[in-house]
PDB file of C-alpha atoms in Angstrom:
ATOM      1  CA  MET A 290       0.000   0.000   0.000  1.00 90.00           C
ATOM      2  CA  THR A 291       1.385   3.390  -1.016  1.00 95.00           C
ATOM      3  CA  LEU A 292       1.407   5.956   1.788  1.00 97.00           C
ATOM      4  CA  ARG A 293       1.612   9.735   1.593  1.00 98.00           C
ATOM      5  CA  LEU A 294       3.999  11.554   3.929  1.00 98.00           C
ATOM      6  CA  ALA A 295       4.478  15.281   4.486  1.00 98.00           C
ATOM      7  CA  VAL A 296       8.118  16.419   4.468  1.00 98.00           C
ATOM      8  CA  THR A 297       9.278  19.847   5.657  1.00 98.00           C
ATOM      9  CA  PRO A 298      12.881  20.405   4.453  1.00 98.00           C
ATOM     10  CA  GLY A 299      13.586  22.887   7.272  1.00 97.00           C
ATOM     11  CA  GLU A 300      15.955  25.861   7.080  1.00 98.00           C
ATOM     12  CA  PRO A 301      15.929  26.976   3.423  1.00 98.00           C
ATOM     13  CA  ALA A 302      19.603  27.985   3.446  1.00 97.00           C
ATOM     14  CA  GLY A 303      20.612  24.665   4.984  1.00 97.00           C
ATOM     15  CA  ILE A 304      21.126  21.204   3.621  1.00 97.00           C
ATOM     16  CA  GLY A 305      17.549  19.994   4.094  1.00 98.00           C
ATOM     17  CA  PRO A 306      16.107  20.959   0.677  1.00 98.00           C
ATOM     18  CA  GLU A 307      18.900  19.313  -1.286  1.00 97.00           C
ATOM     19  CA  LEU A 308      18.833  16.120   0.771  1.00 98.00           C
ATOM     20  CA  LEU A 309      15.181  15.709  -0.193  1.00 98.00           C
ATOM     21  CA  ILE A 310      16.015  16.381  -3.844  1.00 98.00           C
ATOM     22  CA  GLN A 311      18.844  13.851  -3.692  1.00 97.00           C
ATOM     23  CA  HIS A 312      16.610  11.301  -1.998  1.00 97.00           C
ATOM     24  CA  VAL A 313      13.961  11.292  -4.740  1.00 98.00           C
ATOM     25  CA  GLN A 314      16.466  10.819  -7.573  1.00 98.00           C
ATOM     26  CA  ALA A 315      15.894   7.070  -7.266  1.00 96.00           C
ATOM     27  CA  GLY A 316      12.130   7.440  -6.988  1.00 97.00           C
ATOM     28  CA  CYS A 317      10.079   6.321  -4.003  1.00 97.00           C
ATOM     29  CA  ASP A 318       7.496   3.617  -3.342  1.00 97.00           C
ATOM     30  CA  HIS A 319       5.577   6.124  -1.219  1.00 98.00           C
ATOM     31  CA  GLU A 320       4.458   9.640  -2.061  1.00 98.00           C
ATOM     32  CA  LEU A 321       6.561  12.334  -0.417  1.00 98.00           C
ATOM     33  CA  VAL A 322       4.900  15.741  -0.243  1.00 98.00           C
ATOM     34  CA  ALA A 323       7.407  18.563   0.125  1.00 98.00           C
ATOM     35  CA  VAL A 324       5.728  21.332   2.079  1.00 98.00           C
ATOM     36  CA  ALA A 325       8.060  24.026   0.861  1.00 98.00           C
ATOM     37  CA  SER A 326       8.735  26.707  -1.724  1.00 98.00           C
ATOM     38  CA  SER A 327       8.513  25.285  -5.237  1.00 98.00           C
ATOM     39  CA  GLU A 328      10.876  27.997  -6.471  1.00 97.00           C
ATOM     40  CA  LEU A 329      13.427  27.150  -3.776  1.00 98.00           C
ATOM     41  CA  LEU A 330      13.355  23.465  -4.714  1.00 98.00           C
ATOM     42  CA  ARG A 331      13.761  24.221  -8.430  1.00 98.00           C
ATOM     43  CA  GLN A 332      16.650  26.605  -7.765  1.00 97.00           C
ATOM     44  CA  ARG A 333      18.470  24.124  -5.522  1.00 97.00           C
ATOM     45  CA  ALA A 334      17.992  21.282  -7.995  1.00 98.00           C
ATOM     46  CA  ALA A 335      19.417  23.482 -10.760  1.00 97.00           C
ATOM     47  CA  GLN A 336      22.404  24.396  -8.564  1.00 96.00           C
ATOM     48  CA  LEU A 337      23.052  20.709  -7.959  1.00 96.00           C
ATOM     49  CA  GLY A 338      22.521  19.790 -11.600  1.00 97.00           C
ATOM     50  CA  LEU A 339      19.830  17.276 -10.660  1.00 97.00           C
ATOM     51  CA  PRO A 340      16.523  16.695 -12.453  1.00 98.00           C
ATOM     52  CA  LEU A 341      13.394  17.571 -10.505  1.00 98.00           C
ATOM     53  CA  GLN A 342       9.795  17.289 -11.666  1.00 98.00           C
ATOM     54  CA  LEU A 343       7.321  18.837  -9.246  1.00 98.00           C
ATOM     55  CA  ARG A 344       3.729  17.683  -9.248  1.00 97.00           C
ATOM     56  CA  ALA A 345       0.608  18.867  -7.421  1.00 97.00           C
ATOM     57  CA  LEU A 346      -1.096  17.019  -4.594  1.00 97.00           C
ATOM     58  CA  THR A 347      -4.085  15.227  -6.115  1.00 94.00           C
ATOM     59  CA  GLY A 348      -6.231  12.151  -5.557  1.00 93.00           C
ATOM     60  CA  SER A 349      -4.898   9.068  -3.799  1.00 95.00           C
ATOM     61  CA  PRO A 350      -1.214   8.504  -2.930  1.00 97.00           C
ATOM     62  CA  GLN A 351       0.982   7.558  -5.869  1.00 96.00           C
ATOM     63  CA  PRO A 352       4.631   6.399  -5.929  1.00 97.00           C
ATOM     64  CA  LEU A 353       7.270   8.843  -7.144  1.00 98.00           C
ATOM     65  CA  ALA A 354       9.157   8.293 -10.374  1.00 98.00           C
ATOM     66  CA  PRO A 355      12.909   9.061 -10.321  1.00 98.00           C
ATOM     67  CA  GLY A 356      13.444  12.818  -9.890  1.00 98.00           C
ATOM     68  CA  GLU A 357       9.771  13.413  -9.094  1.00 98.00           C
ATOM     69  CA  LEU A 358       8.360  15.104  -5.994  1.00 98.00           C
ATOM     70  CA  THR A 359       4.895  16.206  -4.924  1.00 98.00           C
ATOM     71  CA  VAL A 360       4.806  19.733  -3.535  1.00 98.00           C
ATOM     72  CA  VAL A 361       2.467  21.914  -1.530  1.00 98.00           C
ATOM     73  CA  ASP A 362       3.831  25.358  -2.227  1.00 98.00           C
ATOM     74  CA  VAL A 363       4.682  27.730   0.629  1.00 98.00           C
ATOM     75  CA  ASP A 364       5.979  31.165  -0.308  1.00 97.00           C
ATOM     76  CA  CYS A 365       9.517  31.966   0.827  1.00 97.00           C
ATOM     77  CA  PRO A 366       9.730  35.769   1.219  1.00 94.00           C
ATOM     78  CA  GLN A 367      13.295  36.286   0.013  1.00 93.00           C
ATOM     79  CA  THR A 368      15.639  34.533  -2.395  1.00 93.00           C
ATOM     80  CA  VAL A 369      17.747  31.914  -0.641  1.00 96.00           C
ATOM     81  CA  THR A 370      21.531  31.644  -0.902  1.00 96.00           C
ATOM     82  CA  PRO A 371      22.764  28.242   0.329  1.00 96.00           C
ATOM     83  CA  GLY A 372      24.781  28.572   3.510  1.00 96.00           C
ATOM     84  CA  HIS A 373      23.652  32.159   4.252  1.00 97.00           C
ATOM     85  CA  LEU A 374      20.975  32.641   6.909  1.00 96.00           C
ATOM     86  CA  ASN A 375      18.319  35.322   6.496  1.00 96.00           C
ATOM     87  CA  LYS A 376      15.967  36.123   9.376  1.00 95.00           C
ATOM     88  CA  ALA A 377      13.407  37.410   6.860  1.00 95.00           C
ATOM     89  CA  ASN A 378      12.797  33.747   5.982  1.00 96.00           C
ATOM     90  CA  GLY A 379      12.410  32.607   9.605  1.00 94.00           C
ATOM     91  CA  GLY A 380       8.627  32.698   9.450  1.00 96.00           C
ATOM     92  CA  TYR A 381       8.679  30.557   6.313  1.00 97.00           C
ATOM     93  CA  VAL A 382       9.991  27.551   8.253  1.00 96.00           C
ATOM     94  CA  VAL A 383       7.117  27.752  10.743  1.00 97.00           C
ATOM     95  CA  ALA A 384       4.595  28.286   7.938  1.00 97.00           C
ATOM     96  CA  CYS A 385       5.793  25.035   6.348  1.00 98.00           C
ATOM     97  CA  LEU A 386       5.244  23.192   9.629  1.00 97.00           C
ATOM     98  CA  ASP A 387       1.759  24.620  10.024  1.00 97.00           C
ATOM     99  CA  SER A 388       0.813  23.657   6.472  1.00 98.00           C
ATOM    100  CA  ALA A 389       2.140  20.138   6.982  1.00 98.00           C
ATOM    101  CA  LEU A 390       0.138  19.755  10.183  1.00 97.00           C
ATOM    102  CA  ARG A 391      -3.011  20.775   8.336  1.00 97.00           C
ATOM    103  CA  LEU A 392      -2.380  18.076   5.719  1.00 98.00           C
ATOM    104  CA  ILE A 393      -2.190  15.484   8.485  1.00 97.00           C
ATOM    105  CA  GLU A 394      -5.253  16.842  10.315  1.00 96.00           C
ATOM    106  CA  GLN A 395      -7.183  16.683   7.036  1.00 96.00           C
ATOM    107  CA  GLY A 396      -6.162  13.048   6.562  1.00 96.00           C
ATOM    108  CA  GLN A 397      -4.171  13.737   3.405  1.00 97.00           C
ATOM    109  CA  CYS A 398      -0.849  12.606   4.909  1.00 98.00           C
ATOM    110  CA  VAL A 399      -0.177   9.867   7.453  1.00 97.00           C
ATOM    111  CA  ALA A 400       3.037  11.221   8.959  1.00 98.00           C
ATOM    112  CA  LEU A 401       5.379  14.198   9.197  1.00 98.00           C
ATOM    113  CA  VAL A 402       9.098  13.997   8.433  1.00 98.00           C
ATOM    114  CA  THR A 403      11.056  17.130   9.346  1.00 98.00           C
ATOM    115  CA  GLY A 404      14.385  18.440   8.100  1.00 97.00           C
ATOM    116  CA  PRO A 405      16.835  20.424  10.246  1.00 96.00           C
ATOM    117  CA  VAL A 406      15.987  23.977  11.311  1.00 96.00           C
ATOM    118  CA  GLN A 407      18.062  26.900  12.565  1.00 95.00           C
ATOM    119  CA  LYS A 408      16.317  27.950  15.784  1.00 93.00           C
ATOM    120  CA  SER A 409      18.208  31.240  16.023  1.00 93.00           C
ATOM    121  CA  VAL A 410      16.834  32.508  12.697  1.00 94.00           C
ATOM    122  CA  ILE A 411      13.246  31.716  13.682  1.00 95.00           C
ATOM    123  CA  ASN A 412      13.666  33.540  16.981  1.00 94.00           C
ATOM    124  CA  GLN A 413      15.330  36.494  15.244  1.00 95.00           C
ATOM    125  CA  ALA A 414      12.226  36.686  13.073  1.00 93.00           C
ATOM    126  CA  GLY A 415      10.214  37.380  16.259  1.00 94.00           C
ATOM    127  CA  ILE A 416       8.784  33.868  16.643  1.00 93.00           C
ATOM    128  CA  ALA A 417       9.362  32.101  19.963  1.00 91.00           C
ATOM    129  CA  PHE A 418      10.692  28.697  18.919  1.00 91.00           C
ATOM    130  CA  SER A 419      12.688  26.296  21.092  1.00 86.00           C
ATOM    131  CA  GLY A 420      12.506  23.335  18.726  1.00 87.00           C
ATOM    132  CA  HIS A 421      10.310  21.086  16.600  1.00 91.00           C
ATOM    133  CA  THR A 422       9.321  18.902  19.539  1.00 87.00           C
ATOM    134  CA  GLU A 423       8.074  21.720  21.731  1.00 88.00           C
ATOM    135  CA  TYR A 424       6.353  23.475  18.835  1.00 93.00           C
ATOM    136  CA  LEU A 425       4.500  20.366  17.685  1.00 95.00           C
ATOM    137  CA  ALA A 426       3.494  19.507  21.254  1.00 93.00           C
ATOM    138  CA  ALA A 427       2.018  22.987  21.718  1.00 94.00           C
ATOM    139  CA  LYS A 428       0.230  22.933  18.349  1.00 95.00           C
ATOM    140  CA  THR A 429      -1.347  19.559  19.085  1.00 95.00           C
ATOM    141  CA  GLY A 430      -2.155  20.265  22.743  1.00 95.00           C
ATOM    142  CA  THR A 431       0.180  17.524  23.993  1.00 95.00           C
ATOM    143  CA  GLU A 432       1.427  17.896  27.578  1.00 92.00           C
ATOM    144  CA  GLN A 433       4.175  15.252  27.608  1.00 92.00           C
ATOM    145  CA  VAL A 434       6.278  13.937  24.745  1.00 94.00           C
ATOM    146  CA  VAL A 435       9.272  11.611  24.665  1.00 96.00           C
ATOM    147  CA  MET A 436      12.328  11.977  22.470  1.00 94.00           C
ATOM    148  CA  MET A 437      13.610   8.712  21.016  1.00 96.00           C
ATOM    149  CA  LEU A 438      16.372   8.137  18.492  1.00 95.00           C
ATOM    150  CA  ALA A 439      16.407   4.934  16.503  1.00 94.00           C
ATOM    151  CA  SER A 440      18.833   3.218  14.158  1.00 91.00           C
ATOM    152  CA  ASP A 441      18.487  -0.150  12.457  1.00 85.00           C
ATOM    153  CA  SER A 442      19.398  -2.009  15.642  1.00 88.00           C
ATOM    154  CA  LEU A 443      18.959   0.351  18.603  1.00 94.00           C
ATOM    155  CA  ARG A 444      16.264   2.580  20.097  1.00 96.00           C
ATOM    156  CA  VAL A 445      17.164   5.072  22.836  1.00 97.00           C
ATOM    157  CA  ALA A 446      14.522   7.176  24.587  1.00 97.00           C
ATOM    158  CA  LEU A 447      15.331  10.002  26.990  1.00 97.00           C
ATOM    159  CA  ALA A 448      13.876  10.794  30.403  1.00 97.00           C
ATOM    160  CA  THR A 449      15.239  14.341  30.100  1.00 94.00           C
ATOM    161  CA  THR A 450      16.403  16.120  26.964  1.00 88.00           C
ATOM    162  CA  HIS A 451      18.112  19.498  26.699  1.00 83.00           C
ATOM    163  CA  LEU A 452      18.866  20.264  30.335  1.00 89.00           C
ATOM    164  CA  PRO A 453      22.113  21.490  31.897  1.00 92.00           C
ATOM    165  CA  LEU A 454      23.702  18.541  33.663  1.00 95.00           C
ATOM    166  CA  ARG A 455      23.381  20.128  37.122  1.00 96.00           C
ATOM    167  CA  GLN A 456      19.572  20.201  36.661  1.00 97.00           C
ATOM    168  CA  VAL A 457      19.154  16.594  35.572  1.00 97.00           C
ATOM    169  CA  ALA A 458      19.021  14.961  39.021  1.00 97.00           C
ATOM    170  CA  ASP A 459      16.245  17.291  40.184  1.00 97.00           C
ATOM    171  CA  ALA A 460      14.244  16.462  37.045  1.00 97.00           C
ATOM    172  CA  ILE A 461      14.361  12.698  37.696  1.00 97.00           C
ATOM    173  CA  THR A 462      11.153  12.246  39.692  1.00 98.00           C
ATOM    174  CA  ALA A 463       8.906   9.204  40.012  1.00 98.00           C
ATOM    175  CA  GLN A 464       6.043  11.121  38.439  1.00 97.00           C
ATOM    176  CA  ARG A 465       8.102  12.142  35.413  1.00 97.00           C
ATOM    177  CA  LEU A 466       9.578   8.687  34.905  1.00 98.00           C
ATOM    178  CA  GLU A 467       6.163   7.033  35.135  1.00 98.00           C
ATOM    179  CA  ARG A 468       4.779   9.362  32.443  1.00 97.00           C
ATOM    180  CA  ILE A 469       7.804   8.745  30.203  1.00 97.00           C
ATOM    181  CA  ILE A 470       7.675   4.960  30.599  1.00 98.00           C
ATOM    182  CA  THR A 471       3.906   4.875  30.048  1.00 97.00           C
ATOM    183  CA  ILE A 472       4.254   6.807  26.780  1.00 97.00           C
ATOM    184  CA  LEU A 473       7.247   4.755  25.639  1.00 98.00           C
ATOM    185  CA  VAL A 474       5.490   1.429  26.224  1.00 98.00           C
ATOM    186  CA  ALA A 475       2.238   2.573  24.610  1.00 96.00           C
ATOM    187  CA  GLU A 476       3.985   3.942  21.511  1.00 96.00           C
ATOM    188  CA  LEU A 477       6.104   0.819  21.056  1.00 97.00           C
ATOM    189  CA  GLN A 478       2.882  -1.171  21.196  1.00 96.00           C
ATOM    190  CA  THR A 479       0.695   0.990  18.955  1.00 94.00           C
ATOM    191  CA  LYS A 480       3.206   2.401  16.457  1.00 94.00           C
ATOM    192  CA  PHE A 481       5.865  -0.312  16.317  1.00 94.00           C
ATOM    193  CA  ALA A 482       3.598  -3.355  16.780  1.00 93.00           C
ATOM    194  CA  ILE A 483       5.633  -4.675  19.746  1.00 95.00           C
ATOM    195  CA  ARG A 484       3.014  -6.358  21.901  1.00 94.00           C
ATOM    196  CA  GLN A 485       4.993  -6.566  25.143  1.00 96.00           C
ATOM    197  CA  PRO A 486       8.121  -4.411  24.873  1.00 98.00           C
ATOM    198  CA  THR A 487      11.136  -4.993  27.071  1.00 98.00           C
ATOM    199  CA  ILE A 488      12.846  -1.783  28.159  1.00 98.00           C
ATOM    200  CA  LEU A 489      16.291  -1.390  29.683  1.00 98.00           C
ATOM    201  CA  VAL A 490      16.269   1.464  32.202  1.00 98.00           C
ATOM    202  CA  ALA A 491      19.578   3.141  32.960  1.00 98.00           C
ATOM    203  CA  GLY A 492      20.504   4.341  36.409  1.00 98.00           C
ATOM    204  CA  LEU A 493      21.299   8.006  36.890  1.00 98.00           C
ATOM    205  CA  ASN A 494      24.599   7.668  38.712  1.00 97.00           C
ATOM    206  CA  PRO A 495      27.834   5.817  37.891  1.00 96.00           C
ATOM    207  CA  HIS A 496      27.392   2.071  38.511  1.00 96.00           C
ATOM    208  CA  ALA A 497      23.670   2.785  39.052  1.00 94.00           C
ATOM    209  CA  GLY A 498      24.548   4.361  42.383  1.00 92.00           C
ATOM    210  CA  GLU A 499      26.544   1.362  43.678  1.00 93.00           C
ATOM    211  CA  SER A 500      24.077   0.566  46.489  1.00 93.00           C
ATOM    212  CA  GLY A 501      23.822   4.217  47.470  1.00 93.00           C
ATOM    213  CA  HIS A 502      27.548   4.920  47.702  1.00 94.00           C
ATOM    214  CA  LEU A 503      27.529   6.964  44.470  1.00 94.00           C
ATOM    215  CA  GLY A 504      24.072   8.471  44.722  1.00 94.00           C
ATOM    216  CA  SER A 505      20.656   7.651  46.130  1.00 95.00           C
ATOM    217  CA  GLU A 506      18.299   8.303  43.203  1.00 96.00           C
ATOM    218  CA  GLU A 507      18.278   4.648  42.166  1.00 97.00           C
ATOM    219  CA  ILE A 508      17.294   3.466  45.659  1.00 97.00           C
ATOM    220  CA  GLU A 509      14.855   6.263  46.469  1.00 97.00           C
ATOM    221  CA  ILE A 510      13.193   6.925  43.082  1.00 98.00           C
ATOM    222  CA  ILE A 511      14.005   4.665  40.147  1.00 98.00           C
ATOM    223  CA  GLU A 512      13.940   1.152  41.655  1.00 97.00           C
ATOM    224  CA  PRO A 513      10.697   1.640  43.681  1.00 98.00           C
ATOM    225  CA  LEU A 514       8.944   2.963  40.580  1.00 98.00           C
ATOM    226  CA  LEU A 515      10.175   0.108  38.387  1.00 98.00           C
ATOM    227  CA  THR A 516       9.078  -2.427  41.011  1.00 98.00           C
ATOM    228  CA  ARG A 517       5.594  -0.912  41.085  1.00 98.00           C
ATOM    229  CA  LEU A 518       5.311  -0.813  37.299  1.00 98.00           C
ATOM    230  CA  ARG A 519       6.596  -4.388  36.946  1.00 98.00           C
ATOM    231  CA  ALA A 520       3.717  -5.473  39.179  1.00 98.00           C
ATOM    232  CA  THR A 521       1.337  -4.164  36.472  1.00 97.00           C
ATOM    233  CA  GLY A 522       2.944  -6.429  33.869  1.00 97.00           C
ATOM    234  CA  LEU A 523       5.512  -4.116  32.289  1.00 98.00           C
ATOM    235  CA  LYS A 524       8.858  -5.652  31.324  1.00 98.00           C
ATOM    236  CA  LEU A 525      11.393  -3.228  32.744  1.00 98.00           C
ATOM    237  CA  LEU A 526      14.999  -4.184  33.474  1.00 98.00           C
ATOM    238  CA  GLY A 527      17.017  -1.934  35.725  1.00 95.00           C
ATOM    239  CA  PRO A 528      18.176   0.419  36.931  1.00 98.00           C
ATOM    240  CA  LEU A 529      21.290  -0.717  35.096  1.00 97.00           C
ATOM    241  CA  PRO A 530      24.752   0.885  34.994  1.00 97.00           C
ATOM    242  CA  ALA A 531      24.926   2.880  31.769  1.00 96.00           C
ATOM    243  CA  ASP A 532      28.522   1.860  31.112  1.00 94.00           C
ATOM    244  CA  THR A 533      27.562  -1.823  30.711  1.00 95.00           C
ATOM    245  CA  LEU A 534      23.937  -1.487  29.594  1.00 96.00           C
ATOM    246  CA  PHE A 535      24.923  -0.908  25.952  1.00 95.00           C
ATOM    247  CA  THR A 536      26.438  -4.351  25.495  1.00 95.00           C
ATOM    248  CA  PRO A 537      25.086  -7.339  23.550  1.00 94.00           C
ATOM    249  CA  LYS A 538      24.225  -9.205  26.766  1.00 94.00           C
ATOM    250  CA  TRP A 539      21.565  -6.623  27.577  1.00 96.00           C
ATOM    251  CA  LEU A 540      20.633  -5.181  24.194  1.00 95.00           C
ATOM    252  CA  GLU A 541      19.818  -8.583  22.710  1.00 94.00           C
ATOM    253  CA  GLN A 542      16.880  -8.930  25.107  1.00 92.00           C
ATOM    254  CA  ALA A 543      15.483  -5.408  24.771  1.00 96.00           C
ATOM    255  CA  ASP A 544      13.277  -3.381  22.433  1.00 98.00           C
ATOM    256  CA  ALA A 545      14.421   0.031  23.720  1.00 98.00           C
ATOM    257  CA  VAL A 546      16.677   1.737  26.218  1.00 98.00           C
ATOM    258  CA  LEU A 547      15.528   4.532  28.517  1.00 98.00           C
ATOM    259  CA  ALA A 548      18.465   6.825  29.347  1.00 98.00           C
ATOM    260  CA  MET A 549      18.201   9.362  32.122  1.00 98.00           C
ATOM    261  CA  TYR A 550      19.775  12.237  30.194  1.00 97.00           C
ATOM    262  CA  HIS A 551      20.842  13.313  26.723  1.00 94.00           C
ATOM    263  CA  ASP A 552      24.551  12.530  26.797  1.00 95.00           C
ATOM    264  CA  GLN A 553      24.083   9.265  28.653  1.00 96.00           C
ATOM    265  CA  GLY A 554      22.338   7.553  25.768  1.00 94.00           C
ATOM    266  CA  LEU A 555      22.745   9.453  22.527  1.00 92.00           C
ATOM    267  CA  PRO A 556      26.538   9.314  22.108  1.00 93.00           C
ATOM    268  CA  VAL A 557      26.296   5.516  21.986  1.00 93.00           C
ATOM    269  CA  LEU A 558      23.514   5.539  19.397  1.00 92.00           C
ATOM    270  CA  LYS A 559      25.177   8.203  17.275  1.00 88.00           C
ATOM    271  CA  TYR A 560      28.504   6.403  17.350  1.00 88.00           C
ATOM    272  CA  GLN A 561      26.738   3.223  16.279  1.00 84.00           C
ATOM    273  CA  GLY A 562      24.512   4.769  13.630  1.00 80.00           C
ATOM    274  CA  PHE A 563      25.170   8.448  12.931  1.00 78.00           C
ATOM    275  CA  GLY A 564      23.782   9.442   9.569  1.00 81.00           C
ATOM    276  CA  ARG A 565      21.528   6.368   9.618  1.00 88.00           C
ATOM    277  CA  ALA A 566      19.381   7.248  12.636  1.00 92.00           C
ATOM    278  CA  ALA A 567      16.033   8.987  13.016  1.00 94.00           C
ATOM    279  CA  ASN A 568      14.726  11.250  15.741  1.00 95.00           C
ATOM    280  CA  ILE A 569      11.181  10.259  16.759  1.00 97.00           C
ATOM    281  CA  THR A 570       8.755  12.252  18.901  1.00 96.00           C
ATOM    282  CA  LEU A 571       6.604   9.869  20.941  1.00 97.00           C
ATOM    283  CA  GLY A 572       3.373  10.904  22.611  1.00 96.00           C
ATOM    284  CA  LEU A 573       2.068  13.174  19.843  1.00 96.00           C
ATOM    285  CA  PRO A 574      -1.298  12.389  18.222  1.00 95.00           C
ATOM    286  CA  ILE A 575       0.601  12.293  14.902  1.00 96.00           C
ATOM    287  CA  ILE A 576       3.607  10.351  13.633  1.00 97.00           C
ATOM    288  CA  ARG A 577       6.671  12.591  13.483  1.00 98.00           C
ATOM    289  CA  THR A 578      10.223  11.619  12.623  1.00 98.00           C
ATOM    290  CA  SER A 579      13.247  13.746  11.826  1.00 97.00           C
ATOM    291  CA  VAL A 580      16.868  13.600  10.746  1.00 95.00           C
ATOM    292  CA  ASP A 581      19.566  13.210  13.381  1.00 90.00           C
ATOM    293  CA  HIS A 582      21.734  16.121  12.177  1.00 91.00           C
ATOM    294  CA  GLY A 583      21.704  19.902  11.884  1.00 93.00           C
ATOM    295  CA  THR A 584      21.469  22.348   9.004  1.00 96.00           C
ATOM    296  CA  ALA A 585      25.091  21.808   7.840  1.00 96.00           C
ATOM    297  CA  LEU A 586      25.333  25.316   6.378  1.00 96.00           C
ATOM    298  CA  ASP A 587      28.904  24.645   5.277  1.00 96.00           C
ATOM    299  CA  LEU A 588      27.688  21.851   2.980  1.00 95.00           C
ATOM    300  CA  ALA A 589      24.548  23.532   1.663  1.00 95.00           C
ATOM    301  CA  GLY A 590      24.537  23.782  -2.121  1.00 94.00           C
ATOM    302  CA  SER A 591      27.588  21.547  -2.506  1.00 95.00           C
ATOM    303  CA  GLY A 592      25.821  18.297  -3.296  1.00 93.00           C
ATOM    304  CA  ARG A 593      28.094  16.537  -0.808  1.00 94.00           C
ATOM    305  CA  GLY A 594      25.456  15.950   1.835  1.00 93.00           C
ATOM    306  CA  ASP A 595      24.488  12.425   2.882  1.00 94.00           C
ATOM    307  CA  ASP A 596      20.752  11.709   2.831  1.00 95.00           C
ATOM    308  CA  GLY A 597      21.129   8.538   4.939  1.00 94.00           C
ATOM    309  CA  SER A 598      19.395   9.962   7.997  1.00 94.00           C
ATOM    310  CA  LEU A 599      16.533  11.348   5.890  1.00 97.00           C
ATOM    311  CA  THR A 600      16.143   7.924   4.290  1.00 96.00           C
ATOM    312  CA  THR A 601      15.941   6.367   7.770  1.00 95.00           C
ATOM    313  CA  ALA A 602      13.475   8.986   9.018  1.00 96.00           C
ATOM    314  CA  ILE A 603      11.192   8.283   6.052  1.00 97.00           C
ATOM    315  CA  ALA A 604      11.509   4.512   6.474  1.00 95.00           C
ATOM    316  CA  VAL A 605      10.720   4.704  10.199  1.00 96.00           C
ATOM    317  CA  ALA A 606       7.702   6.948   9.550  1.00 97.00           C
ATOM    318  CA  VAL A 607       6.414   4.411   7.012  1.00 96.00           C
ATOM    319  CA  GLN A 608       7.015   1.557   9.450  1.00 94.00           C
ATOM    320  CA  MET A 609       5.139   3.397  12.207  1.00 95.00           C
ATOM    321  CA  ALA A 610       2.215   4.233   9.926  1.00 95.00           C
ATOM    322  CA  GLN A 611       1.966   0.644   8.710  1.00 94.00           C
ATOM    323  CA  SER A 612       2.219  -0.746  12.257  1.00 90.00           C
ATOM    324  CA  LYS A 613      -0.159   1.737  13.854  1.00 78.00           C
ATOM    325  CA  VAL A 614      -3.018   0.117  15.753  1.00 58.00           C
ATOM    326  CA  SER A 615      -5.640   1.442  18.129  1.00 50.00           C
ATOM    327  CA  PRO A 616      -4.497   1.436  21.768  1.00 49.00           C
TER     328      PRO A 616
END
């Protein structure tokens, strides 16, 4: 079955638009709808010397022929020079997101795949924007979301995301962890078709606190919560020392890892699969995946960008849409 996905290429001066153009050169079994400026896409394709045939959104989803791309046009106020940011185009990025959300709300697209954005430009344009995740949560009225990165062989979710390290311990509460675990389990069940997921839960402190000698959060917060949740039937292993959790002995028996903070879990995943991983926002009423890299302004317009992460983000969005079942 051919699916239709909305794709926002992100910062117009960044690498996002050309990665999408590169990706469709081989065609696609599913219909990708670029929610972006048609003129921008044509200009970037010409700069790269790549063929690009844009078509309108019509009827039922149809596969893409090589070099073909469906587009929902969004006006970009000023001409874009690859690698050169322009705050006058900051609102354009948000307008693309809003248009893509409408396509999903109207049932025309089953998922959203986002390219990298430059937060500073959006804020300089007078729009408060701390990131895709927060923006999409606010637009959809979602109170709690979970960030998870996934490669071909590893899924890592985060209990906290972009916090200074000194604030992490205070953020690790039983209430927060229960919400995160509940969302993670439900999404693995309903969007990844894993009936009874097994989750490895990392401790917060070195050696998972070493019986309280290196910290008490495991004894006072994490272990009591896991014990209570296990009694409801959830398969939760931990708290485990993060320095040995990411080994075959443990990973072979798990469907996902829950890390306590950003740099506890993501360096391992990115070392294992950088450029082939997708960023997934769990807990939203929509399916949203993204690339695992930034705008790469230094590569924009060069044709030297690697679309591996975009390919993974699209593949994961398709997998989630095909696996989606009612909770």
